[in-house]
Tab-separated table of C-alpha atoms in Angstrom:
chain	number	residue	atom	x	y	z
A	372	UNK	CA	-37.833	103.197	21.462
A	373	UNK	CA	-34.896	105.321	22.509
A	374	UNK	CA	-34.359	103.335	25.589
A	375	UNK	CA	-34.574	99.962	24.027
A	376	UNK	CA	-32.070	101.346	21.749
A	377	UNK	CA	-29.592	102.223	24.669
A	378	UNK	CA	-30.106	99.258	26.715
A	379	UNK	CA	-29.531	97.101	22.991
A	380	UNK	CA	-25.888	99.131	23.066
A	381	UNK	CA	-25.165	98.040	26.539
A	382	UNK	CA	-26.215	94.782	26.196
A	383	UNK	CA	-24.001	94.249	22.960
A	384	UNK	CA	-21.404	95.638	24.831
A	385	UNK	CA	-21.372	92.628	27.243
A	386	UNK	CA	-21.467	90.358	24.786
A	387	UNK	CA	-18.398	87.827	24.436
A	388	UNK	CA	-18.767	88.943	20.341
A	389	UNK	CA	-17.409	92.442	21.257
A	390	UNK	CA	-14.251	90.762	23.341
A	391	UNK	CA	-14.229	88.457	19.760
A	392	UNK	CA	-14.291	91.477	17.690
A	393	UNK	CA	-11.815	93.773	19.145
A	394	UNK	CA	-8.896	90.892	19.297
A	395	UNK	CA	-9.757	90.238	15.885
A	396	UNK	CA	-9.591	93.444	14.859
A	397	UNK	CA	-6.236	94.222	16.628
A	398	UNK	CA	-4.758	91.052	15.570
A	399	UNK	CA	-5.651	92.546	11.968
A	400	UNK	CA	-4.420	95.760	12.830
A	401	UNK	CA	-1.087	94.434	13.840
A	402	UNK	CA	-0.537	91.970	11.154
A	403	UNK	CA	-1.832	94.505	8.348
A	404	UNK	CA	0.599	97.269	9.766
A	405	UNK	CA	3.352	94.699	9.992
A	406	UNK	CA	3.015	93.900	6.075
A	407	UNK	CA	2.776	97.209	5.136
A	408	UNK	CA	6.123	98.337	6.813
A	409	UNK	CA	7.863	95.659	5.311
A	410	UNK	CA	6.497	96.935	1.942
A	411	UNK	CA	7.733	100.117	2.602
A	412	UNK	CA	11.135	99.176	3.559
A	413	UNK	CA	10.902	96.868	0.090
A	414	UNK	CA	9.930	100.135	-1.611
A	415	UNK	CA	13.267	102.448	0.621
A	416	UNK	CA	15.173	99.634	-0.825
A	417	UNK	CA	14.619	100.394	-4.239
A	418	UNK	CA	12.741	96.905	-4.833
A	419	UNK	CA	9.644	98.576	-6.073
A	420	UNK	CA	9.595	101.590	-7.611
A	421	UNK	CA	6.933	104.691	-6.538
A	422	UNK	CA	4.081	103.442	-8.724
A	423	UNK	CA	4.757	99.837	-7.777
A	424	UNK	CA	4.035	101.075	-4.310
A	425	UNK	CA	1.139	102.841	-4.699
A	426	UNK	CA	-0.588	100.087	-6.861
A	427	UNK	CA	0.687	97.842	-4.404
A	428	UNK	CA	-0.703	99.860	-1.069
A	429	UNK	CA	-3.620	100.573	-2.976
A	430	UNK	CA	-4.530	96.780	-3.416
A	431	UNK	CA	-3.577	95.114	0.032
A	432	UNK	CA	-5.473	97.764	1.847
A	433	UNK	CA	-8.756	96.746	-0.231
A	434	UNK	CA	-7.846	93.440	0.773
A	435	UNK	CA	-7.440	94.259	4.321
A	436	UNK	CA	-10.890	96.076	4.160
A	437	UNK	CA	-12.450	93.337	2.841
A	438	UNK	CA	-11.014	91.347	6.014
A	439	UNK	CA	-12.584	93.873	8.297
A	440	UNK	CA	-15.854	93.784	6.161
A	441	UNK	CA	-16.011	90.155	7.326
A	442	UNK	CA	-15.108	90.442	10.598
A	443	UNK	CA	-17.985	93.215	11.233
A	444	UNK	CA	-20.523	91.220	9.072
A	445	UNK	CA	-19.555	88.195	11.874
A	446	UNK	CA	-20.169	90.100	14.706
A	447	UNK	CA	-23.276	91.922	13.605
A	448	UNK	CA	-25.242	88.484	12.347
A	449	UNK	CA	-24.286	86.733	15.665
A	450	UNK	CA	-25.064	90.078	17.621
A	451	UNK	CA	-28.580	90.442	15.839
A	452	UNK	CA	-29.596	87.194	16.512
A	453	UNK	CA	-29.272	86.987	20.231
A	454	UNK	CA	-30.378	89.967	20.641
A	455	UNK	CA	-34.217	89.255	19.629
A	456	UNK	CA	-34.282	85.756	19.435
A	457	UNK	CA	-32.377	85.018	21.986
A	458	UNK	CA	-34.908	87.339	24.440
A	459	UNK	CA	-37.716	85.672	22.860
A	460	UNK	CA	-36.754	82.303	23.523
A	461	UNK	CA	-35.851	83.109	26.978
A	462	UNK	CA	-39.199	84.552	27.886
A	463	UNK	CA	-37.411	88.146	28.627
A	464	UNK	CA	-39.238	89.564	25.338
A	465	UNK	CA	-42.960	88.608	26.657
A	466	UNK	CA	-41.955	90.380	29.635
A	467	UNK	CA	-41.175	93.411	28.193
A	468	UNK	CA	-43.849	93.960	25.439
A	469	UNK	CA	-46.791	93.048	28.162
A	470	UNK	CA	-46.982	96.544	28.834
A	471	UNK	CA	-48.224	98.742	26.595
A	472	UNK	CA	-45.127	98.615	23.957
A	473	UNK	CA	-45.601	97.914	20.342
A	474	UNK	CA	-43.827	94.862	18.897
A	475	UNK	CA	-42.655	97.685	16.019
A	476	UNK	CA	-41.100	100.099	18.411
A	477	UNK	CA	-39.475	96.839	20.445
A	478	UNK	CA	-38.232	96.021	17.108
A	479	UNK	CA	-37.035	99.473	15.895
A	480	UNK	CA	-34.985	100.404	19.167
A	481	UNK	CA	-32.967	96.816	18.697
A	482	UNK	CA	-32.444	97.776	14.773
A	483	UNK	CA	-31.432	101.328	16.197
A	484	UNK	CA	-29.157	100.054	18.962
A	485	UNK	CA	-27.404	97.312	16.306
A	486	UNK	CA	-27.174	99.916	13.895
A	487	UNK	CA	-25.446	102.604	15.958
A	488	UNK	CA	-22.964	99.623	17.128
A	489	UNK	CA	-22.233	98.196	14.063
A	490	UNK	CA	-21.822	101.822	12.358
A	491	UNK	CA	-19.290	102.990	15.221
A	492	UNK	CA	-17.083	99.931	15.476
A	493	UNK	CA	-16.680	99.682	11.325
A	494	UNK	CA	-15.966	103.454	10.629
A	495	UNK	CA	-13.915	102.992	13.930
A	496	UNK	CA	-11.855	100.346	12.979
A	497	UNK	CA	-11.956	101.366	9.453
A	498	UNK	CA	-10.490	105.098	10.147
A	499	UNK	CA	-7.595	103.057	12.502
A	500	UNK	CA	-6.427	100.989	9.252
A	501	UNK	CA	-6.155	104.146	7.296
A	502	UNK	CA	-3.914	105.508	9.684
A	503	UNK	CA	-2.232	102.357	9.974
A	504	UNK	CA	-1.503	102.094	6.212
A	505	UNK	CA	-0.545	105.964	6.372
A	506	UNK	CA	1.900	105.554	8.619
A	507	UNK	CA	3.828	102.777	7.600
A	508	UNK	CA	3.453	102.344	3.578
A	509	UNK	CA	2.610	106.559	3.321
A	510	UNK	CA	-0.662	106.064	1.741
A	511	UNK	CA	-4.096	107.832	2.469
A	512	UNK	CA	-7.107	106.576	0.344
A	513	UNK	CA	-8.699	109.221	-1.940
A	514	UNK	CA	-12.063	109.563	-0.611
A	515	UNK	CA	-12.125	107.529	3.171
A	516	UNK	CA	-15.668	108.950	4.088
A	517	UNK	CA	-17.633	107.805	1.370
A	518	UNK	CA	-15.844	104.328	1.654
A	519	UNK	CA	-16.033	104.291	5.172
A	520	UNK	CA	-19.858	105.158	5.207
A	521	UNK	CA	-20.477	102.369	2.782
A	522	UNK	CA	-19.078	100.153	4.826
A	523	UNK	CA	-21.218	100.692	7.523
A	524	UNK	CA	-24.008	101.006	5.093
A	525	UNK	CA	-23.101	96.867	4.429
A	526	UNK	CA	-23.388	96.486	8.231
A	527	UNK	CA	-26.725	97.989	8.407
A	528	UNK	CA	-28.056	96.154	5.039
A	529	UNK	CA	-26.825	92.636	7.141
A	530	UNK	CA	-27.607	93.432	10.330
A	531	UNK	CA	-31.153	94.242	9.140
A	532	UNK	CA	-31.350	90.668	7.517
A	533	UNK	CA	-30.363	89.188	10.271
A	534	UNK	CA	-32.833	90.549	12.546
A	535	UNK	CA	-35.380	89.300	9.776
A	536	UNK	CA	-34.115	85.515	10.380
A	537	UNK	CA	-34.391	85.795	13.731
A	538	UNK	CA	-37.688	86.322	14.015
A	539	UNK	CA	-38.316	83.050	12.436
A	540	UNK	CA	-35.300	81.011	13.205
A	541	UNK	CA	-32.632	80.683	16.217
A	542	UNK	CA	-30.395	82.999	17.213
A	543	UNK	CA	-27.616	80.603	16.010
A	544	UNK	CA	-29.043	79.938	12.851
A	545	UNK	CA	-30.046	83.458	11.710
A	546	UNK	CA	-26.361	84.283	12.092
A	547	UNK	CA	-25.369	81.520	10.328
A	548	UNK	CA	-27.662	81.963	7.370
A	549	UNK	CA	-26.961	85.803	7.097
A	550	UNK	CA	-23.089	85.244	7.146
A	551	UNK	CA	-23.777	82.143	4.596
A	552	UNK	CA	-25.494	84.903	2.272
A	553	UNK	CA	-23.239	87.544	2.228
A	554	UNK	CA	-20.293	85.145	1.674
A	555	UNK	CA	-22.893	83.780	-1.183
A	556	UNK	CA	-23.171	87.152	-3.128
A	557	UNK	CA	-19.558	88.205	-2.499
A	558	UNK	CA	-18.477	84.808	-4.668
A	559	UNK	CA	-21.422	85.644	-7.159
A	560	UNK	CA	-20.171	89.356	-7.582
A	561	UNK	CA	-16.782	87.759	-8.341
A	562	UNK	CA	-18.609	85.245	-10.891
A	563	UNK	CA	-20.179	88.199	-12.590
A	564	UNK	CA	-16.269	89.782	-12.806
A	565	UNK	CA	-15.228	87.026	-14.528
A	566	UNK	CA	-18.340	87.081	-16.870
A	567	UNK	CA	-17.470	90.977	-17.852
A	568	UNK	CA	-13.698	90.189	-18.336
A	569	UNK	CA	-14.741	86.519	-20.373
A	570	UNK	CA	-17.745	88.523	-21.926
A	571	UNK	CA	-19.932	85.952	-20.878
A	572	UNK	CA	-23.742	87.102	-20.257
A	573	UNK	CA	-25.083	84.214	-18.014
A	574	UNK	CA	-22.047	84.700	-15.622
A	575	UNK	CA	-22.309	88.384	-15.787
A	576	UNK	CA	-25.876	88.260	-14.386
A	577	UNK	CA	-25.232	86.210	-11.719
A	578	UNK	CA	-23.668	88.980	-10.403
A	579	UNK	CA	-25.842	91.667	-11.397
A	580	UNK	CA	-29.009	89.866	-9.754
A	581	UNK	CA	-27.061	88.984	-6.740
A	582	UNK	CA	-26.170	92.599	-6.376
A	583	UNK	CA	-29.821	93.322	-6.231
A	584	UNK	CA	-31.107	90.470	-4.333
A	585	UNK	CA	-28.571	91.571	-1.129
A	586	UNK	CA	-26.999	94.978	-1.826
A	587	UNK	CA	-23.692	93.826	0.475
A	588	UNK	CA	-21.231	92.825	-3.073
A	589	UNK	CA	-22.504	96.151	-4.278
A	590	UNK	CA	-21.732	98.037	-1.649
A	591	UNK	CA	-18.301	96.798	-0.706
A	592	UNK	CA	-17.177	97.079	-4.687
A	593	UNK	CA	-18.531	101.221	-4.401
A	594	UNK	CA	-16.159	100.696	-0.747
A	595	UNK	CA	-13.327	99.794	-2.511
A	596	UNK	CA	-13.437	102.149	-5.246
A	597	UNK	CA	-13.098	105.141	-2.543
A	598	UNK	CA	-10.107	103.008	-1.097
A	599	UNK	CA	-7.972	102.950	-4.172
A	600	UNK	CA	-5.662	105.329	-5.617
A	601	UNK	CA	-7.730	106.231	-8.950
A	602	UNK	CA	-4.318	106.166	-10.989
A	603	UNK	CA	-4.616	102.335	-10.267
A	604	UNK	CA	-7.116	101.471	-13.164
A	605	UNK	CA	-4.860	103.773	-15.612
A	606	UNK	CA	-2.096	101.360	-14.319
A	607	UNK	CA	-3.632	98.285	-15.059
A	608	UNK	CA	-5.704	99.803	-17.962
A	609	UNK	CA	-4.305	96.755	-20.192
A	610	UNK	CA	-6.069	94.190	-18.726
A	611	UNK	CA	-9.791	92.863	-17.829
A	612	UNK	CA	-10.200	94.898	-14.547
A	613	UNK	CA	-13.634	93.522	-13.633
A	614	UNK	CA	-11.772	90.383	-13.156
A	615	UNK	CA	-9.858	91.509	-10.432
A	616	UNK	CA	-12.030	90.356	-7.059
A	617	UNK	CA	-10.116	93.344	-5.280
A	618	UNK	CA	-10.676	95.809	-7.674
A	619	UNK	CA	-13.631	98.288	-8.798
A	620	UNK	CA	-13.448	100.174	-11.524
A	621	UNK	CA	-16.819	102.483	-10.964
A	622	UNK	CA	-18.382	104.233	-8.065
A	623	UNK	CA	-21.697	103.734	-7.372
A	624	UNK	CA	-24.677	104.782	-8.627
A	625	UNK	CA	-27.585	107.267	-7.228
A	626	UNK	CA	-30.134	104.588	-8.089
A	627	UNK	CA	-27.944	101.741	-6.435
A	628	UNK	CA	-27.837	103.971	-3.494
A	629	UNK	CA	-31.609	104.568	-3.367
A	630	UNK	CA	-32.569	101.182	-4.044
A	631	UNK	CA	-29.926	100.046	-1.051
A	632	UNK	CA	-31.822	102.259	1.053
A	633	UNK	CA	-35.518	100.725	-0.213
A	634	UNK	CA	-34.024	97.194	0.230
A	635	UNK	CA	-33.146	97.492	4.089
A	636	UNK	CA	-37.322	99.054	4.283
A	637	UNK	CA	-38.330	96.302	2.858
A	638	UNK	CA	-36.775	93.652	4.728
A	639	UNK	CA	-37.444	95.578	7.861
A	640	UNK	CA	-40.502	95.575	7.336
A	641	UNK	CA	-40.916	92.064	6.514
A	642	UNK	CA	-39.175	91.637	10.064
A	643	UNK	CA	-41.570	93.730	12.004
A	644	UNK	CA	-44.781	91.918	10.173
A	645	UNK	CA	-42.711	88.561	11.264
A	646	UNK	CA	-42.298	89.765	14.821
A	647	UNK	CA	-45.714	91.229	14.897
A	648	UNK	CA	-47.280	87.548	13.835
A	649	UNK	CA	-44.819	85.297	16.608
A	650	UNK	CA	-46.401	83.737	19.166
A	651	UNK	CA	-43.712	84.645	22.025
C-alpha cells in the first residue's frame, strides 16, 4: 500500500497538471502580491485609512484563497482521474493487481499518494500567499493553520470523489463531473447566503443540504473564517453578512467536522466496492 502510495506521488509529479499548477499558482502569486502592494501604497497615501485596510486585506485575501481553492480542486479531479482510470483503461491496472494485491489496498495507496499531494501543494501554496499578503499589505490572518488545514481537508473531500467517478467513468469525465460539483455547491452555498440575508427558507436550504451533500462550500466558508481579521464582522456588523459570498461569519462546527470526516468514508468506500465490482 505504501509503495503504491509513493510511486502515485511520483507519477503525479510527471504529470503535465503539476507544470499547470505551479504556473498557475505563481501567476496568482504574482498578480495577488502585485494588488496588494498597490493597496498598501493606497493605504501610505492616506487613501484608506487603517481599518479600511484591514477590512480591505482581510477580504481580497479570502478572495485570493478562494482562487487557489479552485486551482487545487482542478488539479486534484484531473490528477485522480488518470491516475486509476487512466491505468485501468490502459491495461497497466490488470497488470498490477494479478498478483496477489487487493483491489482495496491498490485503491488506498492511490487515495494515500493523492492525498499527501494535494495536502502539500495547498498548505504549500497557501502558507506562500500569507507571506505574500504579509509582506506587501502587512497583514497575517488570525488563525492560518486551522484555515490552511481546511483547505486541504476540501482537497481530500474532492479528490476522494473523484476517485469514486473514476471507477465508473473516464478519466476525463470524472474530473469534469467532480469540478462541475464543487463549482455546483459553491453557487448553492451562496444561494443559501442570500436566503439568510432575504430570510427566505427555501433558498436558505439549498445551501444547508448542499453543504451536506458535498462538505467542499462548508469547508471553504470555516477556511475563510480563519483568514479574516475577526474585527471585520464588527465592521460590517450593519449589514446582512451571510450575503457576502466572501465572507463567514462562524467557524465550524465539531459535528460538521465529524460528519466531513464520515462523508469522505463513505464515498471511499463506495469507490473501493466500485473498483472491487469492475471488470478491468
Amino acid at each position: 500500500m505504501l509503495t503504491i502510495a509513493a510511486l502515485t506521488l511520483r507519477e503525479a509529479s510527471r504529470r503535465r497538471v503539476m507544470l499547470a499548477l505551479a504556473v498557475l499558482t505563481v501567476l496568482l502569486l504574482t498578480l495577488s502580491g502585485w494588488g496588494f502592494s498597490r493597496l498598501a501604497a493606497e493605504a501610505d497615501s492616506g487613501g484608506l485609512t487603517t481599518g479600511e485596510r484591514l477590512l480591505a486585506s482581510s477580504q481580497i485575501l479570502n478572495l485570493v484563497m478562494f482562487g487557489l481553492s479552485l486551482i487545487a480542486a482542478l488539479g486534484t479531479a484531473f490528477l485522480a482521474g488518470p491516475t486509476l482510470a487512466g491505468e485501468t483503461e490502459s491495461g497497466i491496472a490488470l497488470a498490477v493487481l494479478a498478483r496477489p494485491i487487493r483491489r482495496s489496498a491498490f485503491l488506498l495507496g492511490k487515495w494515500l499518494g493523492l492525498v499527501a499531494f494535494g495536502s502539500v501543494y495547498t498548505v504549500l501554496a497557501g502558507l506562500a500567499q500569507c507571506l505574500v499578503v504579509k509582506v506587501t499589505a502587512d497583514y497575517w490572518p488570525p488563525q492560518p493553520v486551522s484555515a490552511l488545514a481546511l483547505l486541504a481537508a476540501q482537497v481530500v473531500v474532492l479528490l476522494t470523489l473523484a476517485l469514486l467517478l473514476s471507477t465508473v467513468v473516464s478519466p476525463m469525465a470524472s474530473g469534469v463531473v467532480a469540478v462541475g460539483l464543487f463549482g455546483a455547491t459553491w453557487v448553492a452555498g451562496v444561494v443559501g447566503g442570500m436566503g439568510v440575508a432575504l430570510h427566505n427558507e427555501s433558498m436558505e436550504r439549498v445551501g444547508a443540504v448542499s453543504r451536506i451533500v458535498l462538505p467542499t462550500d462548508g469547508l471553504w466558508r470555516g477556511a475563510m473564517h480563519g483568514f479574516q481579521d475577526p474585527s471585520v464582522i464588527l465592521r460590517l456588523s450593519g449589514g446582512d453578512l451571510a450575503a457576502f459570498p466572501f465572507l463567514s461569519v462562524s467557524s465550524l462546527t465539531g459535528v460538521y467536522l465529524a460528519w466531513s470526516v464520515v462523508w469522505v468514508a463513505i464515498i471511499w468506500a463506495l469507490a473501493a466496492t466500485s473498483f472491487q465490482r469492475r471488470n478491468l
